[in-house]
mmCIF file of C-alpha atoms in Angstrom:
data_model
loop_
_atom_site.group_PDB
_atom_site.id
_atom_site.type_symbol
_atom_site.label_atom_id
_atom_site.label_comp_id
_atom_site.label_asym_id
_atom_site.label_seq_id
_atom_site.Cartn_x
_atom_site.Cartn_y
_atom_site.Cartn_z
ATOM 1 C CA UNK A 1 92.404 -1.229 -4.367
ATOM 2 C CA UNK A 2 92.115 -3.726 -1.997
ATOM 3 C CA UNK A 3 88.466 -3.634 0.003
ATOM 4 C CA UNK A 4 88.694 -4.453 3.078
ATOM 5 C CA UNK A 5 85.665 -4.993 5.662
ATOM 6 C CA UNK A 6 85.303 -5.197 9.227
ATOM 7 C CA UNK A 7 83.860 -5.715 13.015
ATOM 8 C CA UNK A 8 83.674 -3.140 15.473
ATOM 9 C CA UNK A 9 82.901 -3.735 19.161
ATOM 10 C CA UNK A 10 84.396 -2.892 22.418
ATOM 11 C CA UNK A 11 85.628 -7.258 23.335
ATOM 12 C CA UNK A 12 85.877 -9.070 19.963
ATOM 13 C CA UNK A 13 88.216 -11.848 20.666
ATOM 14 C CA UNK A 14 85.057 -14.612 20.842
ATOM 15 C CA UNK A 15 84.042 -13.264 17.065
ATOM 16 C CA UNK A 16 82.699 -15.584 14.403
ATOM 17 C CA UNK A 17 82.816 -12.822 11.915
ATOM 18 C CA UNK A 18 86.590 -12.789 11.219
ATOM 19 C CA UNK A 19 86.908 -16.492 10.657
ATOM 20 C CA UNK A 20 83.754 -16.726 8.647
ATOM 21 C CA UNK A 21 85.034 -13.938 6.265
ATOM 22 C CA UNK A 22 88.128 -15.537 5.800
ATOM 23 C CA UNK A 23 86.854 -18.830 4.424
ATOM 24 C CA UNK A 24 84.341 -17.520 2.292
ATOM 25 C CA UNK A 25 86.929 -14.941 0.634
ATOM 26 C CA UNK A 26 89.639 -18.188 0.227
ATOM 27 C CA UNK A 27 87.153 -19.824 -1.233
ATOM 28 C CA UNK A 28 86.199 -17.474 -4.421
ATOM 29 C CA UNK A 29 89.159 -16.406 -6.482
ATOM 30 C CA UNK A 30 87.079 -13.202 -7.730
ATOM 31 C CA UNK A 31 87.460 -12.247 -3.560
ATOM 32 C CA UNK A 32 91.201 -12.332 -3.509
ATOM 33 C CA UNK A 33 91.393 -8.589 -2.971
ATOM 34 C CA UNK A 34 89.091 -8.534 -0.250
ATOM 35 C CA UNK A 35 89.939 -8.686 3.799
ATOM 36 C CA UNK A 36 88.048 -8.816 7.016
ATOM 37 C CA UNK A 37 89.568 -7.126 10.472
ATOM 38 C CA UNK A 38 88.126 -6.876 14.045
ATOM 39 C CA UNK A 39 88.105 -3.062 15.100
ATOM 40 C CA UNK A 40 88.131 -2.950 18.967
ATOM 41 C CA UNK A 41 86.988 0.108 19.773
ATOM 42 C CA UNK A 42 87.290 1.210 23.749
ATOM 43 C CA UNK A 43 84.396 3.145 22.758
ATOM 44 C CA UNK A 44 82.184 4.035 20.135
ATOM 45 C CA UNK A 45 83.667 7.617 19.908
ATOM 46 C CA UNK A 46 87.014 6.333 18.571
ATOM 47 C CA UNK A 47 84.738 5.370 15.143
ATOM 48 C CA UNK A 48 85.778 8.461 13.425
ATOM 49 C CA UNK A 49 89.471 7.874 14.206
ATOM 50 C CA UNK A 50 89.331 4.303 12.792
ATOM 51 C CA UNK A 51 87.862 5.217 9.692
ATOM 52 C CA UNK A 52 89.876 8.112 9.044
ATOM 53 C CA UNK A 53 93.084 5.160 9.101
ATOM 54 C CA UNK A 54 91.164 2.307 6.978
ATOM 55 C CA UNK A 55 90.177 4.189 3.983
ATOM 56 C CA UNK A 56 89.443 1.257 2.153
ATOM 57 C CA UNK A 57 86.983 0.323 4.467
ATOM 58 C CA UNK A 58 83.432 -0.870 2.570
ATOM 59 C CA UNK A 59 81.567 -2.312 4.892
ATOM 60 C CA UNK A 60 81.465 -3.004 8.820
ATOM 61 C CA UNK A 61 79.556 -5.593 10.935
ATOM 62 C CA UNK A 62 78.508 -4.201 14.287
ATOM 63 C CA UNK A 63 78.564 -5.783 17.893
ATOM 64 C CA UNK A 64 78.197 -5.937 21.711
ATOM 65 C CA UNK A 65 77.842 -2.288 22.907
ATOM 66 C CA UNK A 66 77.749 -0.293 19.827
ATOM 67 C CA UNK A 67 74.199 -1.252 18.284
ATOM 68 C CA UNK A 68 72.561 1.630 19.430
ATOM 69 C CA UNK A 69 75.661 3.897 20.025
ATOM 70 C CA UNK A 70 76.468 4.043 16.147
ATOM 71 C CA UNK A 71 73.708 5.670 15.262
ATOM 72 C CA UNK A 72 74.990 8.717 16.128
ATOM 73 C CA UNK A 73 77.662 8.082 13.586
ATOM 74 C CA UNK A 74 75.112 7.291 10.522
ATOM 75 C CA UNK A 75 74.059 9.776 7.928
ATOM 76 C CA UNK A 76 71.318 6.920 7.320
ATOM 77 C CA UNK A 77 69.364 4.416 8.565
ATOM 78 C CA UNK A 78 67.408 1.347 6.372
ATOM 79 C CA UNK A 79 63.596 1.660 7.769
ATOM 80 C CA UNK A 80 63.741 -1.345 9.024
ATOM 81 C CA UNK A 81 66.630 -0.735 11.515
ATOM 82 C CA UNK A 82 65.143 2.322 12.194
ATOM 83 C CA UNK A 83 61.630 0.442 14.074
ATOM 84 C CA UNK A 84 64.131 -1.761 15.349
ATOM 85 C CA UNK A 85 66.205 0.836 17.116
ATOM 86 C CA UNK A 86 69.703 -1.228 16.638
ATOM 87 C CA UNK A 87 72.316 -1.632 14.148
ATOM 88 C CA UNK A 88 74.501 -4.194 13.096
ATOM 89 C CA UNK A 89 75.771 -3.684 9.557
ATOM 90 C CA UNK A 90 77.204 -0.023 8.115
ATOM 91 C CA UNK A 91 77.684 0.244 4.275
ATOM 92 C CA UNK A 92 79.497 2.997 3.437
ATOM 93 C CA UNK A 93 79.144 4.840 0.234
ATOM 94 C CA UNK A 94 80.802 7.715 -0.567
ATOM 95 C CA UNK A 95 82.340 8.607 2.494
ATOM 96 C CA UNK A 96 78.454 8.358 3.889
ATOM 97 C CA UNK A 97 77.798 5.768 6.635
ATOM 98 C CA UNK A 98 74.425 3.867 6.074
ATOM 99 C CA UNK A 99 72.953 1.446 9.104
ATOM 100 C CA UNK A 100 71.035 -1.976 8.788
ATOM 101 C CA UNK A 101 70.339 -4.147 10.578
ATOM 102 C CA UNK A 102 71.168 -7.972 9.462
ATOM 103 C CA UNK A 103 70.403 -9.327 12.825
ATOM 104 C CA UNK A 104 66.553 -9.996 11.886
ATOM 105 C CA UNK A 105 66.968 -12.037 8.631
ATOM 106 C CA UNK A 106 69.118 -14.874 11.038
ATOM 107 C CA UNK A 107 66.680 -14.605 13.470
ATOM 108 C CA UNK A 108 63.908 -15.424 11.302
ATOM 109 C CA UNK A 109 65.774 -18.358 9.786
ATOM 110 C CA UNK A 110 66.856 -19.353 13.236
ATOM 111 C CA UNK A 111 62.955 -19.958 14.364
ATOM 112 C CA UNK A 112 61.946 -21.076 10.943
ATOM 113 C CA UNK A 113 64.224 -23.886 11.621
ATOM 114 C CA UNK A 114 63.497 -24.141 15.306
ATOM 115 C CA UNK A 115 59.354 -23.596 15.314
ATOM 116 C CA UNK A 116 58.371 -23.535 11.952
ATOM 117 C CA UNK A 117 55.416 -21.579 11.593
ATOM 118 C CA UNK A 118 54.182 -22.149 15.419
ATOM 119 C CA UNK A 119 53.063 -19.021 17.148
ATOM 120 C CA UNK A 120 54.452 -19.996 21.502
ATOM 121 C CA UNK A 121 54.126 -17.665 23.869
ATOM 122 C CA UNK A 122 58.099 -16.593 24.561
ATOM 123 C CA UNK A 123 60.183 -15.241 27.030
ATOM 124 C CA UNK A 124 63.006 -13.302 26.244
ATOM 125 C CA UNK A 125 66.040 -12.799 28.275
ATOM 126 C CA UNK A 126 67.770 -9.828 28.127
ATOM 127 C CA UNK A 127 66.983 -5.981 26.578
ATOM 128 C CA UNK A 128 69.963 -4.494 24.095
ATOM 129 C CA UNK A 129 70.236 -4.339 20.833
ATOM 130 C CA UNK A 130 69.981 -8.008 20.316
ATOM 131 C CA UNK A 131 66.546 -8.249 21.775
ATOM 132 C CA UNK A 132 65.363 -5.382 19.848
ATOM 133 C CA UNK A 133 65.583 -7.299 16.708
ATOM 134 C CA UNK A 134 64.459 -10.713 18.697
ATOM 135 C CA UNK A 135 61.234 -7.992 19.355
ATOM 136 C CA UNK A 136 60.431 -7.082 15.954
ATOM 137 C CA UNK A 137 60.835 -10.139 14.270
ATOM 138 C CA UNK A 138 58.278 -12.236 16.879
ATOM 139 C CA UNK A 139 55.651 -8.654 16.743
ATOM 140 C CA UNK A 140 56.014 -9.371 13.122
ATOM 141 C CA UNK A 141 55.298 -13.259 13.176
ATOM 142 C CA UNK A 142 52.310 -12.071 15.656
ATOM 143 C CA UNK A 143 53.595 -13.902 19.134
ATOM 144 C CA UNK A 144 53.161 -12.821 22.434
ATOM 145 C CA UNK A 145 56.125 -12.162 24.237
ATOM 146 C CA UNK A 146 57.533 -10.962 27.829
ATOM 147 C CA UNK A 147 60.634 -9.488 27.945
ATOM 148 C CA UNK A 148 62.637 -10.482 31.288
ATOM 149 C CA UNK A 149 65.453 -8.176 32.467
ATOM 150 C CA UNK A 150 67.376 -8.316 35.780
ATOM 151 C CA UNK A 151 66.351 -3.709 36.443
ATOM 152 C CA UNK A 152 62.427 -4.310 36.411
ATOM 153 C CA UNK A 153 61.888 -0.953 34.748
ATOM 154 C CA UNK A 154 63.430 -2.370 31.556
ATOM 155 C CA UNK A 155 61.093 -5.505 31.310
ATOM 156 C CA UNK A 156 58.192 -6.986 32.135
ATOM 157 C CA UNK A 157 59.232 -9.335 34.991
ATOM 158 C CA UNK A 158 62.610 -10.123 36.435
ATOM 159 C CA UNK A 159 64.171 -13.237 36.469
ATOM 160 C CA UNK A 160 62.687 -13.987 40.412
ATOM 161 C CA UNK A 161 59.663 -13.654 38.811
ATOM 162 C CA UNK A 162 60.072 -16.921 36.569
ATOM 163 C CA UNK A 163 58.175 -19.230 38.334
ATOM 164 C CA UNK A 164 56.090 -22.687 37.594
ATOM 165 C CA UNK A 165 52.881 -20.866 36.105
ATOM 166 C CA UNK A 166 54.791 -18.348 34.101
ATOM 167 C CA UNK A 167 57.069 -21.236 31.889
ATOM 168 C CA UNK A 168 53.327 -23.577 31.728
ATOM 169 C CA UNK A 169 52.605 -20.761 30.040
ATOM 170 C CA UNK A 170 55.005 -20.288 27.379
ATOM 171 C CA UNK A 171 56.323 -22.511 25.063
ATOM 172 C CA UNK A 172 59.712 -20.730 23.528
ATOM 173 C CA UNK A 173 62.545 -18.930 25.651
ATOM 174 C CA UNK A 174 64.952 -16.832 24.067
ATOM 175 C CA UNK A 175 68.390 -15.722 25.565
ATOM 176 C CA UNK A 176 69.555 -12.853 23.887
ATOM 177 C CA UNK A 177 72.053 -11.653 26.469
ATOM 178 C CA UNK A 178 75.609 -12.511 26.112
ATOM 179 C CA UNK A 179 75.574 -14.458 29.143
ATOM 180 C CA UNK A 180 77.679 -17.646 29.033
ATOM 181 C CA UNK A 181 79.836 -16.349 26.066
ATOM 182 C CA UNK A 182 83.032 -17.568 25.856
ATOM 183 C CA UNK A 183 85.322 -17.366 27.867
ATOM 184 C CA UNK A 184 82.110 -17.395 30.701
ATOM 185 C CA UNK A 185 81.052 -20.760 29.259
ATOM 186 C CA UNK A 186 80.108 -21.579 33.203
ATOM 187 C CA UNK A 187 77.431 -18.950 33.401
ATOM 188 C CA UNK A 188 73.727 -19.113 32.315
ATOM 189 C CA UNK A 189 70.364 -16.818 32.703
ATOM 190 C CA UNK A 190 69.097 -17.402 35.964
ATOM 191 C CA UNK A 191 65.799 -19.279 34.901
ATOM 192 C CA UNK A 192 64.269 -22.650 36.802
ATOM 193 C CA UNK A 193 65.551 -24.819 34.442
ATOM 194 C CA UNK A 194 64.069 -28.294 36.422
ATOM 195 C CA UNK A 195 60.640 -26.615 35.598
ATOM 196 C CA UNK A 196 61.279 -27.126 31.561
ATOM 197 C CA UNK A 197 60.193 -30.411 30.054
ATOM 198 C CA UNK A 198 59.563 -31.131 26.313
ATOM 199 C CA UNK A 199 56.855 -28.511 25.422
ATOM 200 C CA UNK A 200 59.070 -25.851 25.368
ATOM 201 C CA UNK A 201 61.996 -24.933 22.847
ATOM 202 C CA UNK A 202 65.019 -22.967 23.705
ATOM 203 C CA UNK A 203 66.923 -20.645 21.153
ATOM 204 C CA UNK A 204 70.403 -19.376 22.592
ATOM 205 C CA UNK A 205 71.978 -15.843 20.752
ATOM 206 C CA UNK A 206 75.167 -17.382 21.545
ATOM 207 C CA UNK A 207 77.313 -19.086 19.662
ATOM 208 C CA UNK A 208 80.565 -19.914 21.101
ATOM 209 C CA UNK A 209 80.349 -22.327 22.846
ATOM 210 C CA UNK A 210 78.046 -24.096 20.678
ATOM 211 C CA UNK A 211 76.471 -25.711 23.475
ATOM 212 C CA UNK A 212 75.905 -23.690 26.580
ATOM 213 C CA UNK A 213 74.568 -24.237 29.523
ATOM 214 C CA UNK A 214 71.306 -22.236 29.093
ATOM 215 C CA UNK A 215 71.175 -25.216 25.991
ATOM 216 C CA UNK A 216 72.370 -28.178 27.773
ATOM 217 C CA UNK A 217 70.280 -27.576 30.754
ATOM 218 C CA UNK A 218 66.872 -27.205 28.351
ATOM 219 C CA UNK A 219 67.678 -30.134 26.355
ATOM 220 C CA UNK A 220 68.792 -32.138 29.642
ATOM 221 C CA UNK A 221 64.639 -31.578 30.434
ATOM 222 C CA UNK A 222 63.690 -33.102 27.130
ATOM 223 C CA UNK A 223 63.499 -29.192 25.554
ATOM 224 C CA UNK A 224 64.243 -28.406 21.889
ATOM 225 C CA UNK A 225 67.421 -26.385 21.149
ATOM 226 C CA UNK A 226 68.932 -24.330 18.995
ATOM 227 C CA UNK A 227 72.283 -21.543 19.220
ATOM 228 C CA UNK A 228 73.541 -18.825 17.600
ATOM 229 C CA UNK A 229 75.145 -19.826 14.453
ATOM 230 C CA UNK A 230 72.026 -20.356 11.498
ATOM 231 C CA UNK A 231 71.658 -16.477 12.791
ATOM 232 C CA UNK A 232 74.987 -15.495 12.382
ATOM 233 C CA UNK A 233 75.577 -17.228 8.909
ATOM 234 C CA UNK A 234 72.061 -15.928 7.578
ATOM 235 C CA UNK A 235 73.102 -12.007 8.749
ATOM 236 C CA UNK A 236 76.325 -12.116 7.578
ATOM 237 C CA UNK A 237 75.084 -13.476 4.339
ATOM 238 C CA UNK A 238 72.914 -10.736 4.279
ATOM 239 C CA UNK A 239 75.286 -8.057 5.034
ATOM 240 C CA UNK A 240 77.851 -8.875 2.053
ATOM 241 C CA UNK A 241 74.291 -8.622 -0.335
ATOM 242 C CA UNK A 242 74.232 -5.677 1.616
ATOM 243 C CA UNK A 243 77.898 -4.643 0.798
ATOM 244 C CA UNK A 244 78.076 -5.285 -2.536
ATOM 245 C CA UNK A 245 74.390 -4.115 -3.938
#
């Protein structure tokens, strides 16, 4: 039987997941029987449905709303994604769902790559299921962070709030919102960008387009950049060991 794998989110048509997939099972003979589908799901109660259909179904990568909504699907959670409070990879076994979450190994590669083993104070844009794993992977490298959210309840400052002493202050600024995702490649986090320079470093969640503005604008000050895709090759990687342990 063929096994076949898959994405599930509510807008999928900017996914990297798919195409990455793809290649890698073209490229191994011994994956021949293997596929990869997007699942757009309305909303996260139509899960049931689409499983019921794909029977085959091993393994699913999970996106933009869904992180947190799934859990009510899972008759597990990995501790990890537990603390975290956000899935993004399901393994099912047995007819049992079982939730990860994938998003943490690229993130640490991402600032390996990005800060090495520097401990800046950070900002981080934005308060889903994204940032949750942005969270517990800088709690667990022991750096300060503020979390920045447009309702003020949700963070600790808004984005008004960003002003000359605040960025002198930190040294990293993370966007993990989906804001200028393709096809909104014109839109960025509403930050002061003329008041970056070269002390700070800027790592972008997005991926497509490789270069957004919340990027070009940083590095246009003399910032340090990085985007999205060392994360999304690293979790992916780590949910097909995930898959197929």
């Amino acid at each position: 039987m063929a096994r076949l794998y898959g994405l599930i989110g509510r807008t999928l048509g900017h996914s990297f997941s798919a195409g990455y997939f793809a290649r890698k099972f073209a490229a191994d003979a011994a994956l021949s029987d293997c596929e990869y589908r997007n699942f757009e799901l309305p909303t996260i109660d139509r899960l049931p449905q689409m499983l019921a259909e794909n029977p085959s179904l091993c393994g699913l990568n999970v996106t933009i709303p869904y992180k947190r909504e799934v859990f009510a699907y899972l008759d597990d959670i990995d501790k990890e994604a537990r603390e975290i409070g956000a899935v993004n990879c399901v393994k099912l076994v047995d007819n049992k769902l079982i939730g990860y979450n994938t998003d943490v190994d690229g993130i640490r590669a991402s600032l390996d790559a990005l800060i090495g083993g520097a401990r800046p104070a950070t900002l981080l844009l934005g308060t889903g299921g994204a940032s949750q794993a942005v969270q517990y992977v800088l709690a667990e490298r022991g750096i300060e962070y503020a979390i920045v959210s447009r309702d003020p309840m949700r963070g600790n400052m808004t984005y008004e709030q960003i002003n000359e002493q605040v960025l002198s202050e930190v040294g990293l600024v993370i966007n993990a919102t989906p804001v200028g995702t393709f096809p909104n490649v014109d839109e960025a986090p509403e930050i002061p960008y003329a008041l970056l320079n070269e002390s700070h470093s800027l790592f972008d969640l997005v991926y497509n387009p490789p270069v957004t503005r919340f990027l070009a604008w940083g590095a246009n000050r003399g910032a340090q950049t990085m985007n999205g895709q060392m994360m999304l090759e690293s979790q992916a990687e780590r949910a097909w060991a995930i898959w197929n342990e």
